[in-house]
Amino acid sequence: MEFDALRIVFNKFHSVVSFVPTVSTVLSPEVVEKEAESGGKLGDLDSYEVEGGETKGEILQNLAEFQFSCVMFNAVLENACSEQGARMSAMDSSSRNAGDMLDRLTLTYNRTRQASITTELIEIISGASALEG
């Protein structure tokens, strides 16, 4: 697979109710090597002493693979945290709404029951006064 740069888009966890869409870029080892050779932002890689028999290209390839896996793992974790925060917020809202609905239904039930009892009392009193009068 040949590429110049990989861009990974994910939701970065900010708070329980907030997450920020984020783009993370991973450069290919070839681009990093060209940038280093041209004296760009990445600096001079030859100034570092490397032990072992690996060439600069192999080291850059290993670092690129490691960086890619770290960025992907971070993106997965950030997305998971954002999802759990959104779920927690949604469940909190649902619980609050269910409680409010239960309160309204209880009030409606009690008013209806009270109206029924009042109607029965009026009928009993009306019947008693009809028998007396």
mmCIF file of N, CA and C in Angstrom, residues 20-117:
data_model
loop_
_atom_site.group_PDB
_atom_site.id
_atom_site.type_symbol
_atom_site.label_atom_id
_atom_site.label_comp_id
_atom_site.label_asym_id
_atom_site.label_seq_id
_atom_site.Cartn_x
_atom_site.Cartn_y
_atom_site.Cartn_z
ATOM 1 N N VAL A 20 -15.152 16.530 20.148
ATOM 2 C CA VAL A 20 -14.693 17.373 19.045
ATOM 3 C C VAL A 20 -14.229 16.489 17.884
ATOM 4 N N PRO A 21 -14.792 16.667 16.677
ATOM 5 C CA PRO A 21 -14.264 15.927 15.530
ATOM 6 C C PRO A 21 -12.813 16.327 15.284
ATOM 7 N N THR A 22 -11.939 15.342 15.150
ATOM 8 C CA THR A 22 -10.510 15.581 15.054
ATOM 9 C C THR A 22 -9.913 14.801 13.887
ATOM 10 N N VAL A 23 -8.931 15.400 13.235
ATOM 11 C CA VAL A 23 -8.207 14.729 12.157
ATOM 12 C C VAL A 23 -6.761 14.572 12.604
ATOM 13 N N SER A 24 -6.265 13.342 12.519
ATOM 14 C CA SER A 24 -4.877 13.070 12.855
ATOM 15 C C SER A 24 -4.181 12.567 11.592
ATOM 16 N N THR A 25 -2.973 13.051 11.334
ATOM 17 C CA THR A 25 -2.250 12.708 10.109
ATOM 18 C C THR A 25 -1.023 11.870 10.428
ATOM 19 N N VAL A 26 -0.839 10.814 9.644
ATOM 20 C CA VAL A 26 0.347 9.958 9.747
ATOM 21 C C VAL A 26 1.041 10.004 8.391
ATOM 22 N N LEU A 27 2.296 10.449 8.383
ATOM 23 C CA LEU A 27 3.058 10.530 7.130
ATOM 24 C C LEU A 27 3.708 9.187 6.816
ATOM 25 N N SER A 28 3.886 8.927 5.526
ATOM 26 C CA SER A 28 4.548 7.691 5.114
ATOM 27 C C SER A 28 6.047 7.805 5.404
ATOM 28 N N PRO A 29 6.738 6.679 5.547
ATOM 29 C CA PRO A 29 8.181 6.726 5.818
ATOM 30 C C PRO A 29 8.947 7.429 4.696
ATOM 31 N N GLU A 30 8.490 7.277 3.449
ATOM 32 C CA GLU A 30 9.160 7.921 2.321
ATOM 33 C C GLU A 30 9.066 9.444 2.424
ATOM 34 N N VAL A 31 7.892 9.942 2.799
ATOM 35 C CA VAL A 31 7.715 11.392 2.943
ATOM 36 C C VAL A 31 8.574 11.915 4.085
ATOM 37 N N VAL A 32 8.630 11.165 5.182
ATOM 38 C CA VAL A 32 9.452 11.589 6.328
ATOM 39 C C VAL A 32 10.920 11.635 5.922
ATOM 40 N N GLU A 33 11.364 10.612 5.183
ATOM 41 C CA GLU A 33 12.765 10.562 4.765
ATOM 42 C C GLU A 33 13.090 11.716 3.816
ATOM 43 N N LYS A 34 12.209 11.996 2.864
ATOM 44 C CA LYS A 34 12.433 13.119 1.925
ATOM 45 C C LYS A 34 12.472 14.445 2.670
ATOM 46 N N GLU A 35 11.577 14.611 3.608
ATOM 47 C CA GLU A 35 11.513 15.848 4.398
ATOM 48 C C GLU A 35 12.782 16.027 5.220
ATOM 49 N N ALA A 36 13.254 14.934 5.805
ATOM 50 C CA ALA A 36 14.469 15.006 6.616
ATOM 51 C C ALA A 36 15.680 15.320 5.743
ATOM 52 N N GLU A 37 15.747 14.710 4.561
ATOM 53 C CA GLU A 37 16.887 14.947 3.666
ATOM 54 C C GLU A 37 16.912 16.373 3.130
ATOM 55 N N SER A 38 15.722 16.952 2.960
ATOM 56 C CA SER A 38 15.680 18.323 2.442
ATOM 57 C C SER A 38 15.873 19.355 3.546
ATOM 58 N N GLY A 39 16.036 18.878 4.782
ATOM 59 C CA GLY A 39 16.271 19.806 5.897
ATOM 60 C C GLY A 39 15.008 20.532 6.306
ATOM 61 N N GLY A 40 13.857 19.871 6.139
ATOM 62 C CA GLY A 40 12.568 20.482 6.459
ATOM 63 C C GLY A 40 12.290 20.509 7.949
ATOM 64 N N LYS A 41 11.020 20.530 8.278
ATOM 65 C CA LYS A 41 10.578 20.664 9.661
ATOM 66 C C LYS A 41 11.005 19.494 10.546
ATOM 67 N N LEU A 42 11.191 18.336 9.946
ATOM 68 C CA LEU A 42 11.485 17.149 10.741
ATOM 69 C C LEU A 42 12.931 17.077 11.210
ATOM 70 N N GLY A 43 13.776 17.914 10.693
ATOM 71 C CA GLY A 43 15.168 17.935 11.143
ATOM 72 C C GLY A 43 16.018 16.901 10.451
ATOM 73 N N ASP A 44 17.242 16.800 10.882
ATOM 74 C CA ASP A 44 18.213 15.901 10.266
ATOM 75 C C ASP A 44 18.233 14.581 11.028
ATOM 76 N N LEU A 45 17.764 13.512 10.375
ATOM 77 C CA LEU A 45 17.736 12.204 11.027
ATOM 78 C C LEU A 45 19.121 11.605 11.194
ATOM 79 N N ASP A 46 20.070 12.035 10.378
ATOM 80 C CA ASP A 46 21.427 11.489 10.471
ATOM 81 C C ASP A 46 22.152 11.946 11.732
ATOM 82 N N SER A 47 21.625 12.971 12.408
ATOM 83 C CA SER A 47 22.289 13.455 13.618
ATOM 84 C C SER A 47 22.053 12.526 14.804
ATOM 85 N N TYR A 48 21.131 11.562 14.662
ATOM 86 C CA TYR A 48 20.854 10.615 15.741
ATOM 87 C C TYR A 48 21.687 9.353 15.547
ATOM 88 N N GLU A 49 22.214 8.861 16.645
ATOM 89 C CA GLU A 49 22.999 7.639 16.589
ATOM 90 C C GLU A 49 22.067 6.446 16.802
ATOM 91 N N VAL A 50 22.122 5.493 15.894
ATOM 92 C CA VAL A 50 21.241 4.331 15.946
ATOM 93 C C VAL A 50 22.089 3.083 16.083
ATOM 94 N N GLU A 51 21.756 2.277 17.087
ATOM 95 C CA GLU A 51 22.473 1.026 17.286
ATOM 96 C C GLU A 51 21.732 -0.083 16.562
ATOM 97 N N GLY A 52 22.459 -1.055 16.090
ATOM 98 C CA GLY A 52 21.845 -2.176 15.389
ATOM 99 C C GLY A 52 22.148 -2.079 13.905
ATOM 100 N N GLY A 53 21.772 -3.114 13.183
ATOM 101 C CA GLY A 53 22.111 -3.162 11.774
ATOM 102 C C GLY A 53 21.029 -2.628 10.851
ATOM 103 N N GLU A 54 20.035 -1.946 11.397
ATOM 104 C CA GLU A 54 18.945 -1.457 10.550
ATOM 105 C C GLU A 54 19.358 -0.220 9.775
ATOM 106 N N THR A 55 18.852 -0.121 8.564
ATOM 107 C CA THR A 55 19.091 1.080 7.766
ATOM 108 C C THR A 55 18.096 2.157 8.179
ATOM 109 N N LYS A 56 18.373 3.373 7.726
ATOM 110 C CA LYS A 56 17.480 4.485 8.049
ATOM 111 C C LYS A 56 16.066 4.224 7.514
ATOM 112 N N GLY A 57 15.957 3.636 6.329
ATOM 113 C CA GLY A 57 14.655 3.314 5.750
ATOM 114 C C GLY A 57 13.873 2.312 6.588
ATOM 115 N N GLU A 58 14.579 1.285 7.099
ATOM 116 C CA GLU A 58 13.911 0.293 7.937
ATOM 117 C C GLU A 58 13.439 0.910 9.249
ATOM 118 N N ILE A 59 14.274 1.765 9.819
ATOM 119 C CA ILE A 59 13.904 2.438 11.071
ATOM 120 C C ILE A 59 12.684 3.322 10.856
ATOM 121 N N LEU A 60 12.686 4.081 9.757
ATOM 122 C CA LEU A 60 11.535 4.941 9.469
ATOM 123 C C LEU A 60 10.279 4.115 9.224
ATOM 124 N N GLN A 61 10.426 2.979 8.546
ATOM 125 C CA GLN A 61 9.279 2.097 8.305
ATOM 126 C C GLN A 61 8.715 1.586 9.632
ATOM 127 N N ASN A 62 9.598 1.149 10.528
ATOM 128 C CA ASN A 62 9.156 0.671 11.840
ATOM 129 C C ASN A 62 8.481 1.783 12.644
ATOM 130 N N LEU A 63 9.075 2.972 12.622
ATOM 131 C CA LEU A 63 8.480 4.100 13.349
ATOM 132 C C LEU A 63 7.134 4.496 12.770
ATOM 133 N N ALA A 64 7.019 4.460 11.439
ATOM 134 C CA ALA A 64 5.747 4.809 10.797
ATOM 135 C C ALA A 64 4.662 3.808 11.178
ATOM 136 N N GLU A 65 5.006 2.524 11.183
ATOM 137 C CA GLU A 65 4.032 1.504 11.572
ATOM 138 C C GLU A 65 3.631 1.674 13.037
ATOM 139 N N PHE A 66 4.616 1.963 13.884
ATOM 140 C CA PHE A 66 4.330 2.171 15.304
ATOM 141 C C PHE A 66 3.452 3.405 15.504
ATOM 142 N N GLN A 67 3.772 4.492 14.798
ATOM 143 C CA GLN A 67 2.975 5.715 14.914
ATOM 144 C C GLN A 67 1.541 5.470 14.435
ATOM 145 N N PHE A 68 1.398 4.766 13.309
ATOM 146 C CA PHE A 68 0.073 4.478 12.783
ATOM 147 C C PHE A 68 -0.744 3.673 13.788
ATOM 148 N N SER A 69 -0.135 2.625 14.372
ATOM 149 C CA SER A 69 -0.890 1.809 15.326
ATOM 150 C C SER A 69 -1.228 2.604 16.587
ATOM 151 N N CYS A 70 -0.338 3.478 17.028
ATOM 152 C CA CYS A 70 -0.622 4.315 18.207
ATOM 153 C C CYS A 70 -1.754 5.303 17.929
ATOM 154 N N VAL A 71 -1.715 5.933 16.754
ATOM 155 C CA VAL A 71 -2.765 6.891 16.397
ATOM 156 C C VAL A 71 -4.107 6.178 16.250
ATOM 157 N N MET A 72 -4.107 4.991 15.639
ATOM 158 C CA MET A 72 -5.354 4.231 15.487
ATOM 159 C C MET A 72 -5.902 3.812 16.856
ATOM 160 N N PHE A 73 -5.024 3.343 17.730
ATOM 161 C CA PHE A 73 -5.464 2.935 19.068
ATOM 162 C C PHE A 73 -6.034 4.132 19.823
ATOM 163 N N ASN A 74 -5.364 5.273 19.733
ATOM 164 C CA ASN A 74 -5.852 6.484 20.373
ATOM 165 C C ASN A 74 -7.215 6.880 19.815
ATOM 166 N N ALA A 75 -7.378 6.793 18.491
ATOM 167 C CA ALA A 75 -8.656 7.153 17.867
ATOM 168 C C ALA A 75 -9.773 6.234 18.349
ATOM 169 N N VAL A 76 -9.480 4.944 18.455
ATOM 170 C CA VAL A 76 -10.486 3.984 18.927
ATOM 171 C C VAL A 76 -10.870 4.299 20.375
ATOM 172 N N LEU A 77 -9.886 4.584 21.214
ATOM 173 C CA LEU A 77 -10.176 4.900 22.619
ATOM 174 C C LEU A 77 -10.973 6.193 22.752
ATOM 175 N N GLU A 78 -10.582 7.227 21.996
ATOM 176 C CA GLU A 78 -11.301 8.498 22.059
ATOM 177 C C GLU A 78 -12.750 8.325 21.593
ATOM 178 N N ASN A 79 -12.943 7.551 20.509
ATOM 179 C CA ASN A 79 -14.300 7.288 20.022
ATOM 180 C C ASN A 79 -15.114 6.533 21.060
ATOM 181 N N ALA A 80 -14.499 5.544 21.700
ATOM 182 C CA ALA A 80 -15.206 4.763 22.715
ATOM 183 C C ALA A 80 -15.616 5.644 23.896
ATOM 184 N N CYS A 81 -14.715 6.519 24.329
ATOM 185 C CA CYS A 81 -15.042 7.432 25.432
ATOM 186 C C CYS A 81 -16.167 8.384 25.037
ATOM 187 N N SER A 82 -16.106 8.902 23.824
ATOM 188 C CA SER A 82 -17.158 9.805 23.347
ATOM 189 C C SER A 82 -18.497 9.086 23.282
ATOM 190 N N GLU A 83 -18.481 7.842 22.806
ATOM 191 C CA GLU A 83 -19.723 7.069 22.714
ATOM 192 C C GLU A 83 -20.309 6.810 24.099
ATOM 193 N N GLN A 84 -19.465 6.415 25.048
ATOM 194 C CA GLN A 84 -19.964 6.142 26.395
ATOM 195 C C GLN A 84 -20.502 7.418 27.053
ATOM 196 N N GLY A 85 -19.841 8.549 26.804
ATOM 197 C CA GLY A 85 -20.337 9.817 27.327
ATOM 198 C C GLY A 85 -21.689 10.170 26.746
ATOM 199 N N ALA A 86 -21.849 9.961 25.444
ATOM 200 C CA ALA A 86 -23.134 10.244 24.788
ATOM 201 C C ALA A 86 -24.221 9.305 25.317
ATOM 202 N N ARG A 87 -23.874 8.029 25.514
ATOM 203 C CA ARG A 87 -24.848 7.076 26.058
ATOM 204 C C ARG A 87 -25.256 7.464 27.475
ATOM 205 N N MET A 88 -24.262 7.852 28.282
ATOM 206 C CA MET A 88 -24.556 8.232 29.655
ATOM 207 C C MET A 88 -25.465 9.452 29.698
ATOM 208 N N SER A 89 -25.188 10.427 28.856
ATOM 209 C CA SER A 89 -26.011 11.635 28.791
ATOM 210 C C SER A 89 -27.425 11.309 28.320
ATOM 211 N N ALA A 90 -27.533 10.435 27.312
ATOM 212 C CA ALA A 90 -28.853 10.054 26.801
ATOM 213 C C ALA A 90 -29.658 9.308 27.861
ATOM 214 N N MET A 91 -29.005 8.409 28.592
ATOM 215 C CA MET A 91 -29.712 7.659 29.632
ATOM 216 C C MET A 91 -30.130 8.568 30.782
ATOM 217 N N ASP A 92 -29.318 9.556 31.114
ATOM 218 C CA ASP A 92 -29.674 10.509 32.155
ATOM 219 C C ASP A 92 -30.904 11.304 31.740
ATOM 220 N N SER A 93 -30.930 11.756 30.492
ATOM 221 C CA SER A 93 -32.090 12.498 29.981
ATOM 222 C C SER A 93 -33.329 11.613 29.951
ATOM 223 N N SER A 94 -33.164 10.363 29.533
ATOM 224 C CA SER A 94 -34.297 9.437 29.476
ATOM 225 C C SER A 94 -34.860 9.180 30.876
ATOM 226 N N SER A 95 -33.975 8.978 31.835
ATOM 227 C CA SER A 95 -34.420 8.733 33.212
ATOM 228 C C SER A 95 -35.166 9.949 33.757
ATOM 229 N N ARG A 96 -34.625 11.134 33.490
ATOM 230 C CA ARG A 96 -35.269 12.360 33.955
ATOM 231 C C ARG A 96 -36.648 12.523 33.300
ATOM 232 N N ASN A 97 -36.736 12.273 31.987
ATOM 233 C CA ASN A 97 -38.010 12.395 31.280
ATOM 234 C C ASN A 97 -39.012 11.360 31.775
ATOM 235 N N ALA A 98 -38.549 10.139 32.057
ATOM 236 C CA ALA A 98 -39.448 9.100 32.574
ATOM 237 C C ALA A 98 -39.986 9.490 33.949
ATOM 238 N N GLY A 99 -39.138 10.069 34.783
ATOM 239 C CA GLY A 99 -39.581 10.537 36.099
ATOM 240 C C GLY A 99 -40.626 11.640 35.979
ATOM 241 N N ASP A 100 -40.386 12.585 35.070
ATOM 242 C CA ASP A 100 -41.362 13.663 34.848
ATOM 243 C C ASP A 100 -42.688 13.106 34.343
ATOM 244 N N MET A 101 -42.624 12.138 33.429
ATOM 245 C CA MET A 101 -43.841 11.541 32.888
ATOM 246 C C MET A 101 -44.595 10.796 33.983
ATOM 247 N N LEU A 102 -43.872 10.090 34.835
ATOM 248 C CA LEU A 102 -44.507 9.371 35.939
ATOM 249 C C LEU A 102 -45.194 10.345 36.888
ATOM 250 N N ASP A 103 -44.561 11.469 37.185
ATOM 251 C CA ASP A 103 -45.170 12.486 38.051
ATOM 252 C C ASP A 103 -46.457 13.023 37.435
ATOM 253 N N ARG A 104 -46.431 13.320 36.112
ATOM 254 C CA ARG A 104 -47.632 13.851 35.440
ATOM 255 C C ARG A 104 -48.757 12.808 35.427
ATOM 256 N N LEU A 105 -48.411 11.543 35.160
ATOM 257 C CA LEU A 105 -49.435 10.491 35.139
ATOM 258 C C LEU A 105 -50.023 10.252 36.524
ATOM 259 N N THR A 106 -49.181 10.308 37.555
ATOM 260 C CA THR A 106 -49.669 10.145 38.926
ATOM 261 C C THR A 106 -50.631 11.269 39.278
ATOM 262 N N LEU A 107 -50.295 12.494 38.911
ATOM 263 C CA LEU A 107 -51.165 13.638 39.174
ATOM 264 C C LEU A 107 -52.497 13.491 38.436
ATOM 265 N N THR A 108 -52.454 13.068 37.179
ATOM 266 C CA THR A 108 -53.682 12.873 36.396
ATOM 267 C C THR A 108 -54.532 11.767 37.016
ATOM 268 N N TYR A 109 -53.897 10.660 37.417
ATOM 269 C CA TYR A 109 -54.623 9.556 38.046
ATOM 270 C C TYR A 109 -55.304 10.026 39.336
ATOM 271 N N ASN A 110 -54.565 10.750 40.176
ATOM 272 C CA ASN A 110 -55.129 11.211 41.451
ATOM 273 C C ASN A 110 -56.282 12.187 41.225
ATOM 274 N N ARG A 111 -56.175 13.077 40.251
ATOM 275 C CA ARG A 111 -57.272 14.013 39.958
ATOM 276 C C ARG A 111 -58.508 13.268 39.469
ATOM 277 N N THR A 112 -58.295 12.269 38.604
ATOM 278 C CA THR A 112 -59.419 11.490 38.088
ATOM 279 C C THR A 112 -60.092 10.705 39.209
ATOM 280 N N ARG A 113 -59.278 10.094 40.068
ATOM 281 C CA ARG A 113 -59.823 9.335 41.204
ATOM 282 C C ARG A 113 -60.593 10.264 42.143
ATOM 283 N N GLN A 114 -60.043 11.444 42.396
ATOM 284 C CA GLN A 114 -60.700 12.414 43.279
ATOM 285 C C GLN A 114 -62.025 12.868 42.664
ATOM 286 N N ALA A 115 -62.039 13.084 41.352
ATOM 287 C CA ALA A 115 -63.278 13.500 40.682
ATOM 288 C C ALA A 115 -64.321 12.391 40.773
ATOM 289 N N SER A 116 -63.887 11.143 40.634
ATOM 290 C CA SER A 116 -64.818 10.009 40.726
ATOM 291 C C SER A 116 -65.408 9.906 42.130
ATOM 292 N N ILE A 117 -64.569 10.055 43.150
ATOM 293 C CA ILE A 117 -65.043 9.997 44.538
ATOM 294 C C ILE A 117 -66.009 11.147 44.810
#
